[in-house]
CSV table of N, CA and C in Angstrom, one decimal:
chain,number,residue,atom,x,y,z
X,1,UNK,N,43.9,2.7,-26.3
X,1,UNK,CA,42.9,1.6,-26.6
X,1,UNK,C,41.9,1.4,-25.5
X,2,UNK,N,40.7,1.2,-25.8
X,2,UNK,CA,39.7,1.0,-24.8
X,2,UNK,C,39.9,-0.3,-24.1
X,3,UNK,N,39.8,-0.3,-22.8
X,3,UNK,CA,40.0,-1.5,-22.0
X,3,UNK,C,39.1,-2.6,-22.4
X,4,UNK,N,37.9,-2.2,-22.8
X,4,UNK,CA,36.9,-3.3,-23.2
X,4,UNK,C,37.4,-4.1,-24.4
X,5,UNK,N,38.4,-3.6,-25.1
X,5,UNK,CA,39.0,-4.3,-26.3
X,5,UNK,C,40.3,-5.0,-25.9
X,6,UNK,N,40.7,-4.8,-24.7
X,6,UNK,CA,42.1,-5.4,-24.3
X,6,UNK,C,42.1,-5.7,-22.8
X,7,UNK,N,42.4,-7.0,-22.5
X,7,UNK,CA,42.6,-7.4,-21.1
X,7,UNK,C,43.8,-6.8,-20.6
X,8,UNK,N,43.7,-6.1,-19.5
X,8,UNK,CA,44.9,-5.4,-18.9
X,8,UNK,C,46.0,-6.3,-18.4
X,9,UNK,N,45.7,-7.5,-18.2
X,9,UNK,CA,46.7,-8.5,-17.7
X,9,UNK,C,47.3,-9.3,-18.8
X,10,UNK,N,46.9,-9.1,-20.1
X,10,UNK,CA,47.5,-9.8,-21.2
X,10,UNK,C,48.6,-9.0,-21.8
X,11,UNK,N,49.8,-9.7,-21.9
X,11,UNK,CA,51.0,-9.1,-22.5
X,11,UNK,C,51.9,-10.2,-22.9
X,12,UNK,N,52.9,-9.9,-23.8
X,12,UNK,CA,53.9,-10.8,-24.2
X,12,UNK,C,55.0,-10.8,-23.2
X,13,UNK,N,55.1,-11.9,-22.4
X,13,UNK,CA,56.0,-12.1,-21.3
X,13,UNK,C,57.5,-11.9,-21.9
X,14,UNK,N,57.7,-12.4,-23.1
X,14,UNK,CA,59.1,-12.3,-23.6
X,14,UNK,C,59.6,-10.9,-23.9
X,15,UNK,N,58.6,-10.0,-24.0
X,15,UNK,CA,59.0,-8.6,-24.4
X,15,UNK,C,59.3,-7.7,-23.1
X,16,UNK,N,59.2,-8.3,-22.0
X,16,UNK,CA,59.4,-7.5,-20.7
X,16,UNK,C,60.8,-7.8,-20.2
X,17,UNK,N,61.6,-6.7,-20.0
X,17,UNK,CA,63.0,-6.9,-19.6
X,17,UNK,C,63.1,-7.5,-18.2
X,18,UNK,N,64.2,-8.0,-17.8
X,18,UNK,CA,64.5,-8.5,-16.5
X,18,UNK,C,64.5,-7.4,-15.5
X,19,UNK,N,63.8,-7.5,-14.4
X,19,UNK,CA,63.7,-6.4,-13.4
X,19,UNK,C,64.5,-6.7,-12.1
X,20,UNK,N,65.4,-7.7,-12.2
X,20,UNK,CA,66.1,-8.1,-11.0
X,20,UNK,C,67.0,-7.1,-10.4
X,21,UNK,N,67.5,-6.2,-11.2
X,21,UNK,CA,68.4,-5.1,-10.7
X,21,UNK,C,67.6,-3.7,-10.6
X,22,UNK,N,66.3,-3.8,-10.6
X,22,UNK,CA,65.5,-2.5,-10.6
X,22,UNK,C,64.9,-2.3,-9.2
X,23,UNK,N,64.6,-1.1,-8.9
X,23,UNK,CA,64.0,-0.7,-7.7
X,23,UNK,C,62.7,0.2,-8.0
X,24,UNK,N,61.6,-0.2,-7.4
X,24,UNK,CA,60.3,0.5,-7.8
X,24,UNK,C,59.7,1.2,-6.6
X,25,UNK,N,59.1,2.3,-6.8
X,25,UNK,CA,58.3,3.0,-5.8
X,25,UNK,C,56.9,2.9,-6.2
X,26,UNK,N,56.0,2.6,-5.3
X,26,UNK,CA,54.6,2.5,-5.6
X,26,UNK,C,53.8,3.4,-4.6
X,27,UNK,N,53.0,4.3,-5.1
X,27,UNK,CA,52.2,5.2,-4.3
X,27,UNK,C,50.8,4.7,-4.5
X,28,UNK,N,50.1,4.3,-3.4
X,28,UNK,CA,48.7,3.8,-3.6
X,28,UNK,C,47.8,4.6,-2.7
X,29,UNK,N,46.6,5.0,-3.3
X,29,UNK,CA,45.6,5.7,-2.6
X,29,UNK,C,44.8,4.8,-1.6
X,30,UNK,N,44.5,5.3,-0.5
X,30,UNK,CA,43.7,4.5,0.5
X,30,UNK,C,42.2,4.5,0.2
X,31,UNK,N,41.8,5.5,-0.6
X,31,UNK,CA,40.4,5.7,-1.0
X,31,UNK,C,40.0,4.5,-1.9
X,32,UNK,N,38.8,3.9,-1.7
X,32,UNK,CA,38.4,2.7,-2.5
X,32,UNK,C,39.4,1.6,-2.3
X,33,UNK,N,39.6,1.2,-1.0
X,33,UNK,CA,40.7,0.2,-0.7
X,33,UNK,C,40.5,-1.2,-1.3
X,34,UNK,N,39.2,-1.6,-1.5
X,34,UNK,CA,39.0,-2.9,-2.2
X,34,UNK,C,39.6,-2.9,-3.6
X,35,UNK,N,39.5,-1.8,-4.3
X,35,UNK,CA,40.0,-1.6,-5.6
X,35,UNK,C,41.6,-1.4,-5.6
X,36,UNK,N,42.0,-0.4,-4.8
X,36,UNK,CA,43.4,-0.1,-4.8
X,36,UNK,C,44.3,-1.2,-4.2
X,37,UNK,N,43.7,-2.0,-3.3
X,37,UNK,CA,44.4,-3.1,-2.7
X,37,UNK,C,44.6,-4.2,-3.8
X,38,UNK,N,43.6,-4.4,-4.6
X,38,UNK,CA,43.7,-5.4,-5.7
X,38,UNK,C,44.7,-4.9,-6.8
X,39,UNK,N,44.7,-3.6,-7.1
X,39,UNK,CA,45.7,-3.0,-8.0
X,39,UNK,C,47.1,-3.2,-7.5
X,40,UNK,N,47.3,-3.0,-6.2
X,40,UNK,CA,48.6,-3.1,-5.6
X,40,UNK,C,49.1,-4.6,-5.7
X,41,UNK,N,48.2,-5.5,-5.3
X,41,UNK,CA,48.6,-6.9,-5.3
X,41,UNK,C,49.0,-7.3,-6.8
X,42,UNK,N,48.2,-6.9,-7.7
X,42,UNK,CA,48.6,-7.3,-9.1
X,42,UNK,C,49.9,-6.7,-9.5
X,43,UNK,N,50.1,-5.4,-9.2
X,43,UNK,CA,51.4,-4.7,-9.5
X,43,UNK,C,52.6,-5.5,-8.9
X,44,UNK,N,52.5,-5.7,-7.6
X,44,UNK,CA,53.6,-6.4,-6.9
X,44,UNK,C,53.9,-7.8,-7.5
X,45,UNK,N,52.8,-8.6,-7.7
X,45,UNK,CA,53.0,-9.9,-8.3
X,45,UNK,C,53.7,-9.9,-9.6
X,46,UNK,N,53.3,-8.9,-10.5
X,46,UNK,CA,53.9,-8.8,-11.8
X,46,UNK,C,55.3,-8.4,-11.8
X,47,UNK,N,55.6,-7.4,-10.9
X,47,UNK,CA,57.0,-7.0,-10.7
X,47,UNK,C,57.9,-8.1,-10.3
X,48,UNK,N,57.4,-8.9,-9.3
X,48,UNK,CA,58.2,-10.0,-8.8
X,48,UNK,C,58.3,-11.1,-9.9
X,49,UNK,N,57.2,-11.3,-10.7
X,49,UNK,CA,57.2,-12.3,-11.7
X,49,UNK,C,58.4,-12.1,-12.7
X,50,UNK,N,58.7,-10.8,-12.9
X,50,UNK,CA,59.7,-10.4,-13.8
X,50,UNK,C,61.1,-10.1,-13.1
X,51,UNK,N,61.2,-10.6,-11.9
X,51,UNK,CA,62.5,-10.6,-11.3
X,51,UNK,C,62.7,-9.6,-10.2
X,52,UNK,N,61.8,-8.6,-10.0
X,52,UNK,CA,62.1,-7.6,-9.0
X,52,UNK,C,62.0,-8.3,-7.6
X,53,UNK,N,63.0,-7.9,-6.8
X,53,UNK,CA,63.1,-8.5,-5.4
X,53,UNK,C,62.0,-7.7,-4.6
X,54,UNK,N,61.4,-8.5,-3.7
X,54,UNK,CA,60.4,-7.8,-2.8
X,54,UNK,C,61.0,-6.6,-2.0
X,55,UNK,N,62.2,-6.7,-1.6
X,55,UNK,CA,62.8,-5.6,-0.9
X,55,UNK,C,63.1,-4.4,-1.7
X,56,UNK,N,63.0,-4.6,-3.0
X,56,UNK,CA,63.2,-3.4,-4.0
X,56,UNK,C,61.9,-2.9,-4.5
X,57,UNK,N,60.8,-3.2,-3.8
X,57,UNK,CA,59.5,-2.7,-4.1
X,57,UNK,C,59.0,-2.0,-2.9
X,58,UNK,N,59.0,-0.6,-2.9
X,58,UNK,CA,58.7,0.2,-1.8
X,58,UNK,C,57.3,0.8,-2.0
X,59,UNK,N,56.4,0.6,-1.0
X,59,UNK,CA,55.0,1.0,-1.1
X,59,UNK,C,54.8,2.1,-0.1
X,60,UNK,N,54.2,3.2,-0.5
X,60,UNK,CA,53.7,4.3,0.4
X,60,UNK,C,52.2,4.5,0.1
X,61,UNK,N,51.5,4.8,1.1
X,61,UNK,CA,50.1,5.1,0.9
X,61,UNK,C,49.8,6.5,1.2
X,62,UNK,N,48.8,7.0,0.5
X,62,UNK,CA,48.3,8.4,0.6
X,62,UNK,C,46.8,8.3,0.8
X,63,UNK,N,46.2,9.4,1.4
X,63,UNK,CA,44.7,9.3,1.7
X,63,UNK,C,43.8,9.1,0.5
X,64,UNK,N,44.1,9.8,-0.6
X,64,UNK,CA,43.2,9.8,-1.7
X,64,UNK,C,44.0,9.9,-3.0
X,65,UNK,N,43.3,9.9,-4.1
X,65,UNK,CA,43.9,10.0,-5.4
X,65,UNK,C,44.6,11.3,-5.7
X,66,UNK,N,44.1,12.4,-5.2
X,66,UNK,CA,44.7,13.7,-5.5
X,66,UNK,C,46.1,13.7,-4.9
X,67,UNK,N,46.3,13.1,-3.7
X,67,UNK,CA,47.6,13.1,-3.0
X,67,UNK,C,48.6,12.2,-3.7
X,68,UNK,N,48.2,11.4,-4.7
X,68,UNK,CA,49.1,10.6,-5.5
X,68,UNK,C,50.2,11.5,-6.1
X,69,UNK,N,49.8,12.7,-6.5
X,69,UNK,CA,50.8,13.6,-7.1
X,69,UNK,C,51.9,13.9,-6.2
X,70,UNK,N,51.6,14.3,-5.0
X,70,UNK,CA,52.6,14.7,-4.0
X,70,UNK,C,53.5,13.4,-3.7
X,71,UNK,N,52.8,12.3,-3.4
X,71,UNK,CA,53.6,11.1,-3.1
X,71,UNK,C,54.5,10.7,-4.2
X,72,UNK,N,54.1,10.8,-5.5
X,72,UNK,CA,55.0,10.4,-6.6
X,72,UNK,C,56.1,11.4,-6.7
X,73,UNK,N,55.8,12.7,-6.5
X,73,UNK,CA,56.9,13.7,-6.6
X,73,UNK,C,57.9,13.5,-5.5
X,74,UNK,N,57.5,13.1,-4.3
X,74,UNK,CA,58.5,12.9,-3.2
X,74,UNK,C,59.3,11.6,-3.5
X,75,UNK,N,58.7,10.6,-4.1
X,75,UNK,CA,59.5,9.4,-4.4
X,75,UNK,C,60.5,9.7,-5.5
X,76,UNK,N,60.1,10.5,-6.5
X,76,UNK,CA,61.0,10.9,-7.6
X,76,UNK,C,62.2,11.7,-7.0
X,77,UNK,N,61.9,12.6,-6.1
X,77,UNK,CA,63.0,13.4,-5.5
X,77,UNK,C,63.9,12.7,-4.6
X,78,UNK,N,63.4,11.7,-3.8
X,78,UNK,CA,64.1,11.2,-2.7
X,78,UNK,C,64.4,9.7,-2.7
X,79,UNK,N,63.8,9.0,-3.6
X,79,UNK,CA,63.8,7.5,-3.5
X,79,UNK,C,64.9,6.7,-4.1
X,80,UNK,N,65.5,7.2,-5.2
X,80,UNK,CA,66.5,6.4,-5.9
X,80,UNK,C,65.8,5.2,-6.6
X,81,UNK,N,64.6,5.4,-7.1
X,81,UNK,CA,63.9,4.4,-7.8
X,81,UNK,C,64.2,4.5,-9.3
X,82,UNK,N,64.0,3.3,-10.0
X,82,UNK,CA,64.1,3.2,-11.4
X,82,UNK,C,62.8,3.7,-12.1
X,83,UNK,N,61.7,3.5,-11.4
X,83,UNK,CA,60.4,4.0,-11.8
X,83,UNK,C,59.5,4.1,-10.6
X,84,UNK,N,58.5,4.9,-10.7
X,84,UNK,CA,57.5,5.1,-9.7
X,84,UNK,C,56.1,4.8,-10.3
X,85,UNK,N,55.3,4.1,-9.6
X,85,UNK,CA,53.9,3.8,-10.1
X,85,UNK,C,52.9,4.4,-9.2
X,86,UNK,N,51.9,5.0,-9.7
X,86,UNK,CA,50.8,5.5,-8.9
X,86,UNK,C,49.6,4.6,-9.1
X,87,UNK,N,48.9,4.3,-8.0
X,87,UNK,CA,47.7,3.4,-8.1
X,87,UNK,C,46.5,4.1,-7.3
X,88,UNK,N,45.4,4.3,-8.0
X,88,UNK,CA,44.3,4.9,-7.4
X,88,UNK,C,43.0,4.5,-8.1
X,89,UNK,N,41.9,4.9,-7.5
X,89,UNK,CA,40.6,4.6,-8.2
X,89,UNK,C,39.6,5.8,-7.8
X,90,UNK,N,39.1,6.4,-8.9
X,90,UNK,CA,38.1,7.4,-8.7
X,90,UNK,C,36.9,7.0,-9.5
X,91,UNK,N,35.8,6.9,-8.7
X,91,UNK,CA,34.5,6.5,-9.3
X,91,UNK,C,33.6,7.7,-9.4
X,92,UNK,N,33.0,7.8,-10.5
X,92,UNK,CA,32.1,9.0,-10.8
X,92,UNK,C,31.0,9.0,-9.7
X,93,UNK,N,30.7,10.2,-9.2
X,93,UNK,CA,29.6,10.4,-8.3
X,93,UNK,C,28.6,11.4,-8.9
X,94,UNK,N,27.9,12.1,-8.0
X,94,UNK,CA,26.8,13.0,-8.4
X,94,UNK,C,27.3,14.4,-8.6
X,95,UNK,N,28.5,14.7,-8.3
X,95,UNK,CA,29.1,16.0,-8.4
X,95,UNK,C,30.2,16.1,-9.3
X,96,UNK,N,30.7,17.3,-9.7
X,96,UNK,CA,31.9,17.4,-10.6
X,96,UNK,C,33.2,17.1,-9.9
X,97,UNK,N,33.2,16.7,-8.7
X,97,UNK,CA,34.4,16.3,-8.0
X,97,UNK,C,35.3,15.3,-8.8
X,98,UNK,N,34.6,14.3,-9.4
X,98,UNK,CA,35.3,13.3,-10.2
X,98,UNK,C,36.1,13.9,-11.3
X,99,UNK,N,35.6,14.9,-12.0
X,99,UNK,CA,36.3,15.6,-13.1
X,99,UNK,C,37.5,16.3,-12.6
X,100,UNK,N,37.3,17.0,-11.5
X,100,UNK,CA,38.5,17.8,-10.9
X,100,UNK,C,39.6,16.9,-10.5
X,101,UNK,N,39.3,15.8,-9.8
X,101,UNK,CA,40.3,14.9,-9.3
X,101,UNK,C,41.0,14.2,-10.5
X,102,UNK,N,40.2,13.7,-11.4
X,102,UNK,CA,40.8,13.0,-12.6
X,102,UNK,C,41.7,14.0,-13.4
X,103,UNK,N,41.3,15.2,-13.6
X,103,UNK,CA,42.1,16.1,-14.4
X,103,UNK,C,43.3,16.6,-13.6
X,104,UNK,N,43.1,16.8,-12.3
X,104,UNK,CA,44.2,17.2,-11.5
X,104,UNK,C,45.3,16.2,-11.4
X,105,UNK,N,45.0,15.0,-11.2
X,105,UNK,CA,46.0,13.9,-11.1
X,105,UNK,C,46.6,13.7,-12.4
X,106,UNK,N,45.9,13.7,-13.5
X,106,UNK,CA,46.5,13.5,-14.8
X,106,UNK,C,47.5,14.6,-15.1
X,107,UNK,N,47.1,15.8,-14.9
X,107,UNK,CA,48.0,16.9,-15.1
X,107,UNK,C,49.2,16.9,-14.2
X,108,UNK,N,49.0,16.6,-13.0
X,108,UNK,CA,50.1,16.5,-12.0
X,108,UNK,C,51.1,15.4,-12.4
X,109,UNK,N,50.7,14.3,-12.7
X,109,UNK,CA,51.6,13.2,-13.1
X,109,UNK,C,52.3,13.5,-14.4
X,110,UNK,N,51.5,14.0,-15.3
X,110,UNK,CA,52.2,14.4,-16.6
X,110,UNK,C,53.3,15.4,-16.4
X,111,UNK,N,53.1,16.4,-15.5
X,111,UNK,CA,54.1,17.4,-15.2
X,111,UNK,C,55.3,16.8,-14.6
X,112,UNK,N,55.1,15.9,-13.6
X,112,UNK,CA,56.3,15.2,-13.0
X,112,UNK,C,57.0,14.4,-14.1
X,113,UNK,N,56.3,13.7,-15.0
X,113,UNK,CA,57.0,13.0,-16.0
X,113,UNK,C,57.8,13.9,-16.9
X,114,UNK,N,57.3,15.0,-17.3
X,114,UNK,CA,58.0,15.9,-18.2
X,114,UNK,C,59.2,16.6,-17.5
X,115,UNK,N,59.2,16.6,-16.2
X,115,UNK,CA,60.3,17.4,-15.5
X,115,UNK,C,61.3,16.6,-14.7
X,116,UNK,N,61.2,15.3,-14.8
X,116,UNK,CA,62.1,14.4,-14.0
X,116,UNK,C,62.8,13.4,-14.8
X,117,UNK,N,63.7,12.8,-14.2
X,117,UNK,CA,64.6,11.8,-14.9
X,117,UNK,C,64.0,10.4,-14.7
X,118,UNK,N,63.0,10.2,-13.8
X,118,UNK,CA,62.4,8.9,-13.5
X,118,UNK,C,61.0,8.8,-14.0
X,119,UNK,N,60.7,7.8,-14.7
X,119,UNK,CA,59.3,7.6,-15.2
X,119,UNK,C,58.3,7.4,-14.1
X,120,UNK,N,57.1,8.0,-14.2
X,120,UNK,CA,56.0,7.8,-13.3
X,120,UNK,C,54.9,7.2,-14.1
X,121,UNK,N,54.5,6.0,-13.7
X,121,UNK,CA,53.5,5.3,-14.4
X,121,UNK,C,52.1,5.6,-13.8
X,122,UNK,N,51.2,5.9,-14.7
X,122,UNK,CA,49.8,6.3,-14.4
X,122,UNK,C,48.9,5.1,-14.2
X,123,UNK,N,48.5,4.8,-13.0
X,123,UNK,CA,47.6,3.7,-12.7
X,123,UNK,C,46.4,4.1,-12.0
X,124,UNK,N,45.8,5.2,-12.5
X,124,UNK,CA,44.5,5.7,-11.9
X,124,UNK,C,43.4,5.2,-12.6
X,125,UNK,N,42.5,4.4,-12.0
X,125,UNK,CA,41.3,4.0,-12.6
X,125,UNK,C,40.3,5.1,-12.5
X,126,UNK,N,39.6,5.4,-13.6
X,126,UNK,CA,38.6,6.5,-13.7
X,126,UNK,C,37.4,5.9,-14.3
X,127,UNK,N,36.5,5.4,-13.4
X,127,UNK,CA,35.4,4.6,-13.9
X,127,UNK,C,34.0,5.3,-13.5
X,128,UNK,N,33.0,4.9,-14.2
X,128,UNK,CA,31.7,5.4,-13.9
X,128,UNK,C,31.0,4.7,-12.7
X,129,UNK,N,31.4,3.5,-12.4
X,129,UNK,CA,30.8,2.8,-11.2
X,129,UNK,C,31.7,1.8,-10.6
X,130,UNK,N,31.3,1.3,-9.5
X,130,UNK,CA,32.2,0.3,-8.8
X,130,UNK,C,32.4,-1.0,-9.6
X,131,UNK,N,31.4,-1.4,-10.3
X,131,UNK,CA,31.5,-2.6,-11.1
X,131,UNK,C,32.6,-2.5,-12.2
X,132,UNK,N,32.7,-1.3,-12.8
X,132,UNK,CA,33.8,-1.1,-13.8
X,132,UNK,C,35.1,-1.1,-13.1
X,133,UNK,N,35.2,-0.6,-11.9
X,133,UNK,CA,36.5,-0.6,-11.2
X,133,UNK,C,36.9,-2.0,-10.9
X,134,UNK,N,35.9,-2.8,-10.4
X,134,UNK,CA,36.2,-4.2,-10.1
X,134,UNK,C,36.7,-5.0,-11.3
X,135,UNK,N,36.1,-4.7,-12.5
X,135,UNK,CA,36.4,-5.4,-13.7
X,135,UNK,C,37.9,-5.1,-14.1
X,136,UNK,N,38.4,-4.0,-13.7
X,136,UNK,CA,39.7,-3.5,-14.1
X,136,UNK,C,40.8,-3.7,-13.0
X,137,UNK,N,40.4,-4.3,-11.9
X,137,UNK,CA,41.3,-4.5,-10.8
X,137,UNK,C,41.3,-6.0,-10.4
X,138,UNK,N,41.3,-6.8,-11.4
X,138,UNK,CA,41.4,-8.3,-11.2
X,138,UNK,C,40.2,-9.0,-11.7
X,139,UNK,N,39.2,-8.3,-12.3
X,139,UNK,CA,38.0,-8.9,-12.8
X,139,UNK,C,38.1,-9.3,-14.2
X,140,UNK,N,37.0,-9.3,-14.9
X,140,UNK,CA,36.9,-9.8,-16.3
X,140,UNK,C,37.8,-9.1,-17.3
X,141,UNK,N,38.3,-7.9,-17.0
X,141,UNK,CA,39.1,-7.1,-17.9
X,141,UNK,C,40.6,-7.1,-17.4
X,142,UNK,N,40.9,-7.9,-16.5
X,142,UNK,CA,42.3,-8.0,-16.0
X,142,UNK,C,42.5,-7.1,-14.9
X,143,UNK,N,43.8,-6.7,-14.7
X,143,UNK,CA,44.2,-5.9,-13.5
X,143,UNK,C,45.1,-4.8,-14.0
X,144,UNK,N,44.7,-3.5,-13.9
X,144,UNK,CA,45.5,-2.4,-14.3
X,144,UNK,C,46.9,-2.4,-13.5
X,145,UNK,N,46.9,-3.0,-12.4
X,145,UNK,CA,48.2,-3.1,-11.6
X,145,UNK,C,49.2,-3.9,-12.4
X,146,UNK,N,48.8,-5.0,-13.0
X,146,UNK,CA,49.6,-5.8,-13.9
X,146,UNK,C,50.2,-5.0,-15.0
X,147,UNK,N,49.3,-4.3,-15.7
X,147,UNK,CA,49.8,-3.4,-16.8
X,147,UNK,C,50.8,-2.4,-16.3
X,148,UNK,N,50.5,-1.7,-15.2
X,148,UNK,CA,51.4,-0.7,-14.7
X,148,UNK,C,52.8,-1.2,-14.4
X,149,UNK,N,52.8,-2.4,-13.8
X,149,UNK,CA,54.1,-3.1,-13.5
X,149,UNK,C,54.9,-3.3,-14.8
X,150,UNK,N,54.3,-3.8,-15.8
X,150,UNK,CA,55.0,-4.1,-17.1
X,150,UNK,C,55.5,-2.7,-17.7
X,151,UNK,N,54.6,-1.7,-17.7
X,151,UNK,CA,55.0,-0.4,-18.2
X,151,UNK,C,56.2,0.1,-17.4
X,152,UNK,N,56.2,0.0,-16.1
X,152,UNK,CA,57.3,0.5,-15.2
X,152,UNK,C,58.6,-0.2,-15.6
X,153,UNK,N,58.6,-1.5,-15.7
X,153,UNK,CA,59.8,-2.2,-16.1
X,153,UNK,C,60.3,-1.7,-17.4
X,154,UNK,N,59.4,-1.6,-18.4
X,154,UNK,CA,59.9,-1.2,-19.8
X,154,UNK,C,60.4,0.2,-19.8
X,155,UNK,N,59.7,1.1,-19.0
X,155,UNK,CA,60.2,2.5,-19.0
X,155,UNK,C,61.5,2.7,-18.2
X,156,UNK,N,61.7,1.9,-17.1
X,156,UNK,CA,62.9,1.9,-16.4
X,156,UNK,C,64.1,1.5,-17.3
X,157,UNK,N,63.8,0.5,-18.2
X,157,UNK,CA,64.8,0.0,-19.1
X,157,UNK,C,65.1,1.0,-20.2
X,158,UNK,N,64.1,1.8,-20.6
X,158,UNK,CA,64.1,2.8,-21.6
X,158,UNK,C,65.3,3.7,-21.5
């Protein structure tokens, strides 16, 4: 569904399982820190709202969005998490770099999901401009971090 038709922070609270006995890994890209920081804050707040203990939310940062693949893979292999969440932001520029990064991260995270026992939740914003990223990281369209937290809890329970 297009984000423009759905606020990322709107969901039915009653349909989210209790997360008090769950442990989450979050890998966040340092690139576009205004956006990724907001995504992380939304994600943490929502996990805690559903019972996750702060000490059971482990955050690691990586330099950019492409490195989210490696970070998620390492968390899946070594962390003992119920779910792993990736958070990043790629904003279209003047070169095809945007396309390569978005495709690479999408493929890499899909591959990890297909080959592991732990769900990895895709929280990569892929926007045309900074305004669109702001709208999806706590602005008028909600926060993708909230959505990722809810998905992670549901998938961990799955």
